[in-house]
DNA sequence: ATCTGGCACCTG
DNA sequence: CTCGCAGGTGCCAGAT
């Protein structure tokens, strides 16, 4: 298709789609096409391992556009987009299906949610043309070409997510098993049975309390058993339990640690999610409102540190692990164009530089203050730190405070590339309206709307203030988290392109195997490690330029070449 | 028997 | 991990 969305050539029928796609990609060289499809899940996943260079993902882009147009969480299937275009009733999205996708599913009309009789190709062409028009309208409205960059990066994210789900994260079952056996005892013969070590700890816990048998997984029973032993426990949070000076507390803590490992990442988890030496989670691009990815199944985004020793490169290969250092404060410096804060973010340790400039060298205070400013913290001894920051970095603090104010007033904020935050709920708006009326009714009440957030009032007014402040903290943090996510997504897209351009060695080509907010892992043949390191740092610089333009702020990505993920930090 | 909310704890 | 943002998953307990 042409850039304006019109068809660039005649439709043709192919017998084996994957072969045809590979042929077109291989022959096109630099002029490789941008594939337009309903979604990577439906169209790209079945083609793998055939790779494409770039795409326009109608579902991901539809979601971005609808959100930008004020309809958050709108159905995003091809059929839904088509229905909006034609003024038809819009079908809800189908729940995510776990099917691995055969060739048929590409054009299966029921997956695409198109009305009977509507040809998929016709719908793709029409919806794409419409999206191109809507994107151009946003660019015209003053977002320059940044939203277009977001659309391209989000689509590229769809490719990466599908590829990583296909390739999987290298996972050594033997290392994982050795760890489980060491900590929990041998794997129970009967599936679902309680491992030896957990059973022992349960008995020891009961003995230490002099209690009848109870279930240590039950908060109610634990609190009751401790109570009967004369130990007051208000909750079973581990940091609460740790305060208690009694042998039973220690045993319970240990039980909870091991029980969690067993339940969340034990043998059952391994059976379900690890196949052929690969952990295969699904990634949900844009699954978090801020644009961060979510995971589906297996807890891809919460691999506990203790298990990272099981993530090991194949023989002859290595892992290049890279994470963005102090990403969010650097993003704030770039976003707000605060000259002073930018200076602290131009080099190595941002907090160190901040401490030297404003906190008499006290790094802890510098870090605490800046994090508190970004999250909207009010409690603790943070007041003086915030005051210092406000005085020294008025532009940066003004930026987050303006975002908070917009949220408190019920408004919408956006990421640097134009991804909007969700509007407040109807309930929130009702509460806010109630708060306004209460205030107007007060004879000597402060008329200023913002007074609601200062609390100090009882009952109803307090609840209004709380929810108002919560919304402010959300939008305050949203501008930073979502812009950081924009940057990471663009970096991912740039890196994918650079990795594809690397020469394929005898053992294969480096590929992305993990992405978690501001951290990536590339699995690479050993002799390609240096090239991958260079590709990562170059991609970070490129992403900074594309997303933030001309800024003195550095957003460094720090790569480390290792055999196992656990060695990386 | 199945669903849902609360709790707890893992990640950035 | 209490203080302040964003998530996922598993378990229990109570409701349906």
mmCIF file of N, CA, C and O in Angstrom, chain A residues 7-56:
data_model
loop_
_atom_site.group_PDB
_atom_site.id
_atom_site.type_symbol
_atom_site.label_atom_id
_atom_site.label_comp_id
_atom_site.label_asym_id
_atom_site.label_seq_id
_atom_site.Cartn_x
_atom_site.Cartn_y
_atom_site.Cartn_z
ATOM 1 N N UNK A 7 -4.101 1.173 -2.305
ATOM 2 C CA UNK A 7 -3.371 -0.036 -2.711
ATOM 3 C C UNK A 7 -2.295 0.294 -3.724
ATOM 4 O O UNK A 7 -2.519 1.084 -4.646
ATOM 5 N N UNK A 8 -1.120 -0.295 -3.569
ATOM 6 C CA UNK A 8 -0.016 -0.024 -4.479
ATOM 7 C C UNK A 8 0.087 -1.089 -5.560
ATOM 8 O O UNK A 8 0.832 -0.957 -6.507
ATOM 9 N N UNK A 9 -0.648 -2.133 -5.423
ATOM 10 C CA UNK A 9 -0.569 -3.185 -6.428
ATOM 11 C C UNK A 9 -1.809 -4.048 -6.367
ATOM 12 O O UNK A 9 -2.640 -3.909 -5.466
ATOM 13 N N UNK A 10 -1.923 -4.930 -7.323
ATOM 14 C CA UNK A 10 -3.102 -5.786 -7.377
ATOM 15 C C UNK A 10 -2.969 -6.913 -6.361
ATOM 16 O O UNK A 10 -1.868 -7.346 -6.033
ATOM 17 N N UNK A 11 -4.090 -7.360 -5.860
ATOM 18 C CA UNK A 11 -4.083 -8.498 -4.942
ATOM 19 C C UNK A 11 -3.665 -9.751 -5.694
ATOM 20 O O UNK A 11 -3.934 -9.895 -6.876
ATOM 21 N N UNK A 12 -2.944 -10.613 -4.990
ATOM 22 C CA UNK A 12 -2.644 -11.891 -5.618
ATOM 23 C C UNK A 12 -2.805 -13.021 -4.626
ATOM 24 O O UNK A 12 -2.688 -12.827 -3.420
ATOM 25 N N UNK A 13 -3.121 -14.154 -5.165
ATOM 26 C CA UNK A 13 -3.333 -15.313 -4.320
ATOM 27 C C UNK A 13 -2.021 -16.085 -4.206
ATOM 28 O O UNK A 13 -1.298 -16.226 -5.176
ATOM 29 N N UNK A 14 -1.721 -16.523 -2.994
ATOM 30 C CA UNK A 14 -0.534 -17.358 -2.837
ATOM 31 C C UNK A 14 -0.942 -18.653 -2.149
ATOM 32 O O UNK A 14 -1.910 -18.693 -1.401
ATOM 33 N N UNK A 15 -0.179 -19.704 -2.414
ATOM 34 C CA UNK A 15 -0.559 -20.992 -1.844
ATOM 35 C C UNK A 15 0.005 -21.146 -0.442
ATOM 36 O O UNK A 15 -0.699 -21.450 0.492
ATOM 37 N N UNK A 16 1.275 -20.903 -0.300
ATOM 38 C CA UNK A 16 1.860 -21.004 1.034
ATOM 39 C C UNK A 16 2.343 -19.618 1.454
ATOM 40 O O UNK A 16 3.324 -19.100 0.937
ATOM 41 N N UNK A 17 1.602 -19.038 2.378
ATOM 42 C CA UNK A 17 1.824 -17.641 2.699
ATOM 43 C C UNK A 17 3.221 -17.379 3.255
ATOM 44 O O UNK A 17 3.896 -16.437 2.846
ATOM 45 N N UNK A 18 3.656 -18.216 4.187
ATOM 46 C CA UNK A 18 4.954 -17.989 4.814
ATOM 47 C C UNK A 18 6.069 -17.938 3.767
ATOM 48 O O UNK A 18 6.961 -17.087 3.828
ATOM 49 N N UNK A 19 5.997 -18.837 2.778
ATOM 50 C CA UNK A 19 7.035 -18.850 1.728
ATOM 51 C C UNK A 19 6.987 -17.567 0.913
ATOM 52 O O UNK A 19 8.020 -16.980 0.581
ATOM 53 N N UNK A 20 5.786 -17.149 0.585
ATOM 54 C CA UNK A 20 5.646 -15.945 -0.222
ATOM 55 C C UNK A 20 6.164 -14.727 0.532
ATOM 56 O O UNK A 20 6.849 -13.874 -0.037
ATOM 57 N N UNK A 21 5.854 -14.647 1.828
ATOM 58 C CA UNK A 21 6.319 -13.521 2.639
ATOM 59 C C UNK A 21 7.844 -13.518 2.712
ATOM 60 O O UNK A 21 8.498 -12.489 2.515
ATOM 61 N N UNK A 22 8.414 -14.692 2.958
ATOM 62 C CA UNK A 22 9.872 -14.801 3.040
ATOM 63 C C UNK A 22 10.511 -14.368 1.726
ATOM 64 O O UNK A 22 11.535 -13.674 1.719
ATOM 65 N N UNK A 23 9.894 -14.745 0.645
ATOM 66 C CA UNK A 23 10.435 -14.419 -0.680
ATOM 67 C C UNK A 23 10.409 -12.905 -0.912
ATOM 68 O O UNK A 23 11.382 -12.314 -1.363
ATOM 69 N N UNK A 24 9.292 -12.293 -0.574
ATOM 70 C CA UNK A 24 9.168 -10.847 -0.769
ATOM 71 C C UNK A 24 10.161 -10.096 0.127
ATOM 72 O O UNK A 24 10.841 -9.179 -0.311
ATOM 73 N N UNK A 25 10.260 -10.517 1.394
ATOM 74 C CA UNK A 25 11.196 -9.875 2.319
ATOM 75 C C UNK A 25 12.634 -10.031 1.821
ATOM 76 O O UNK A 25 13.423 -9.095 1.875
ATOM 77 N N UNK A 26 12.966 -11.237 1.348
ATOM 78 C CA UNK A 26 14.327 -11.526 0.910
ATOM 79 C C UNK A 26 14.715 -10.741 -0.328
ATOM 80 O O UNK A 26 15.843 -10.262 -0.440
ATOM 81 N N UNK A 27 13.758 -10.574 -1.226
ATOM 82 C CA UNK A 27 14.064 -9.938 -2.505
ATOM 83 C C UNK A 27 14.056 -8.423 -2.407
ATOM 84 O O UNK A 27 14.724 -7.739 -3.174
ATOM 85 N N UNK A 28 13.311 -7.895 -1.432
ATOM 86 C CA UNK A 28 13.072 -6.455 -1.437
ATOM 87 C C UNK A 28 14.270 -5.648 -0.954
ATOM 88 O O UNK A 28 14.439 -4.505 -1.344
ATOM 89 N N UNK A 29 15.100 -6.240 -0.116
ATOM 90 C CA UNK A 29 16.257 -5.507 0.411
ATOM 91 C C UNK A 29 15.818 -4.276 1.173
ATOM 92 O O UNK A 29 14.954 -4.356 2.046
ATOM 93 N N UNK A 30 16.423 -3.148 0.826
ATOM 94 C CA UNK A 30 16.152 -1.914 1.569
ATOM 95 C C UNK A 30 14.713 -1.442 1.370
ATOM 96 O O UNK A 30 14.171 -0.730 2.204
ATOM 97 N N UNK A 31 14.117 -1.826 0.249
ATOM 98 C CA UNK A 31 12.760 -1.373 -0.044
ATOM 99 C C UNK A 31 11.716 -2.349 0.483
ATOM 100 O O UNK A 31 10.660 -2.519 -0.100
ATOM 101 N N UNK A 32 12.038 -3.002 1.594
ATOM 102 C CA UNK A 32 11.122 -3.991 2.145
ATOM 103 C C UNK A 32 9.781 -3.341 2.467
ATOM 104 O O UNK A 32 9.732 -2.182 2.852
ATOM 105 N N UNK A 33 8.719 -4.076 2.276
ATOM 106 C CA UNK A 33 7.387 -3.497 2.478
ATOM 107 C C UNK A 33 7.050 -3.333 3.944
ATOM 108 O O UNK A 33 7.675 -3.930 4.815
ATOM 109 N N UNK A 34 6.054 -2.510 4.201
ATOM 110 C CA UNK A 34 5.428 -2.477 5.519
ATOM 111 C C UNK A 34 4.156 -3.302 5.411
ATOM 112 O O UNK A 34 3.238 -2.952 4.690
ATOM 113 N N UNK A 35 4.164 -4.398 6.151
ATOM 114 C CA UNK A 35 3.007 -5.288 6.086
ATOM 115 C C UNK A 35 1.875 -4.713 6.923
ATOM 116 O O UNK A 35 2.094 -4.268 8.050
ATOM 117 N N UNK A 36 0.697 -4.742 6.362
ATOM 118 C CA UNK A 36 -0.481 -4.273 7.097
ATOM 119 C C UNK A 36 -1.340 -5.484 7.404
ATOM 120 O O UNK A 36 -1.692 -6.249 6.504
ATOM 121 N N UNK A 37 -1.615 -5.676 8.710
ATOM 122 C CA UNK A 37 -2.457 -6.809 9.063
ATOM 123 C C UNK A 37 -3.329 -6.517 10.277
ATOM 124 O O UNK A 37 -3.114 -5.525 10.967
ATOM 125 N N UNK A 38 -4.303 -7.404 10.483
ATOM 126 C CA UNK A 38 -5.285 -7.164 11.547
ATOM 127 C C UNK A 38 -4.596 -7.119 12.901
ATOM 128 O O UNK A 38 -4.899 -6.277 13.741
ATOM 129 N N UNK A 39 -3.671 -8.021 13.133
ATOM 130 C CA UNK A 39 -2.892 -8.021 14.365
ATOM 131 C C UNK A 39 -1.746 -9.006 14.211
ATOM 132 O O UNK A 39 -1.838 -9.961 13.441
ATOM 133 N N UNK A 40 -0.681 -8.772 14.977
ATOM 134 C CA UNK A 40 0.454 -9.690 14.924
ATOM 135 C C UNK A 40 0.032 -11.073 15.426
ATOM 136 O O UNK A 40 0.459 -12.097 14.888
ATOM 137 N N UNK A 41 -0.831 -11.096 16.435
ATOM 138 C CA UNK A 41 -1.277 -12.381 16.980
ATOM 139 C C UNK A 41 -1.925 -13.241 15.900
ATOM 140 O O UNK A 41 -1.656 -14.427 15.790
ATOM 141 N N UNK A 42 -2.797 -12.623 15.108
ATOM 142 C CA UNK A 42 -3.526 -13.412 14.121
ATOM 143 C C UNK A 42 -2.709 -13.652 12.863
ATOM 144 O O UNK A 42 -2.807 -14.706 12.242
ATOM 145 N N UNK A 43 -1.883 -12.677 12.469
ATOM 146 C CA UNK A 43 -1.244 -12.772 11.163
ATOM 147 C C UNK A 43 0.242 -13.137 11.206
ATOM 148 O O UNK A 43 0.734 -13.852 10.337
ATOM 149 N N UNK A 44 0.951 -12.624 12.221
ATOM 150 C CA UNK A 44 2.411 -12.827 12.216
ATOM 151 C C UNK A 44 2.799 -14.120 12.920
ATOM 152 O O UNK A 44 3.647 -14.858 12.440
ATOM 153 N N UNK A 45 2.162 -14.377 14.057
ATOM 154 C CA UNK A 45 2.511 -15.576 14.816
ATOM 155 C C UNK A 45 2.476 -16.852 13.947
ATOM 156 O O UNK A 45 3.395 -17.672 14.041
ATOM 157 N N UNK A 46 1.476 -17.023 13.085
ATOM 158 C CA UNK A 46 1.457 -18.245 12.259
ATOM 159 C C UNK A 46 2.572 -18.289 11.205
ATOM 160 O O UNK A 46 2.861 -19.357 10.675
ATOM 161 N N UNK A 47 3.155 -17.125 10.877
ATOM 162 C CA UNK A 47 4.204 -17.099 9.845
ATOM 163 C C UNK A 47 5.565 -17.495 10.403
ATOM 164 O O UNK A 47 6.451 -17.918 9.668
ATOM 165 N N UNK A 48 5.754 -17.296 11.710
ATOM 166 C CA UNK A 48 7.068 -17.523 12.321
ATOM 167 C C UNK A 48 7.508 -18.963 12.099
ATOM 168 O O UNK A 48 6.658 -19.856 12.073
ATOM 169 N N UNK A 49 8.802 -19.182 11.875
ATOM 170 C CA UNK A 49 9.927 -18.268 12.096
ATOM 171 C C UNK A 49 10.243 -17.306 10.957
ATOM 172 O O UNK A 49 11.278 -16.633 11.024
ATOM 173 N N UNK A 50 9.422 -17.237 9.939
ATOM 174 C CA UNK A 50 9.681 -16.234 8.903
ATOM 175 C C UNK A 50 9.579 -14.845 9.525
ATOM 176 O O UNK A 50 8.651 -14.565 10.280
ATOM 177 N N UNK A 51 10.580 -13.986 9.236
ATOM 178 C CA UNK A 51 10.600 -12.660 9.850
ATOM 179 C C UNK A 51 10.230 -11.594 8.823
ATOM 180 O O UNK A 51 10.575 -11.732 7.647
ATOM 181 N N UNK A 52 9.607 -10.540 9.297
ATOM 182 C CA UNK A 52 9.385 -9.393 8.425
ATOM 183 C C UNK A 52 10.084 -8.179 9.035
ATOM 184 O O UNK A 52 10.380 -8.157 10.228
ATOM 185 N N UNK A 53 10.339 -7.170 8.204
ATOM 186 C CA UNK A 53 11.073 -6.002 8.670
ATOM 187 C C UNK A 53 10.206 -5.038 9.458
ATOM 188 O O UNK A 53 10.585 -4.556 10.520
ATOM 189 N N UNK A 54 9.023 -4.746 8.919
ATOM 190 C CA UNK A 54 8.168 -3.773 9.603
ATOM 191 C C UNK A 54 6.712 -4.029 9.262
ATOM 192 O O UNK A 54 6.399 -4.706 8.277
ATOM 193 N N UNK A 55 5.851 -3.463 10.073
ATOM 194 C CA UNK A 55 4.423 -3.696 9.855
ATOM 195 C C UNK A 55 3.610 -2.530 10.388
ATOM 196 O O UNK A 55 4.116 -1.641 11.088
ATOM 197 N N UNK A 56 2.349 -2.555 10.031
ATOM 198 C CA UNK A 56 1.358 -1.655 10.631
ATOM 199 C C UNK A 56 0.312 -2.571 11.240
ATOM 200 O O UNK A 56 -0.381 -3.293 10.529
#
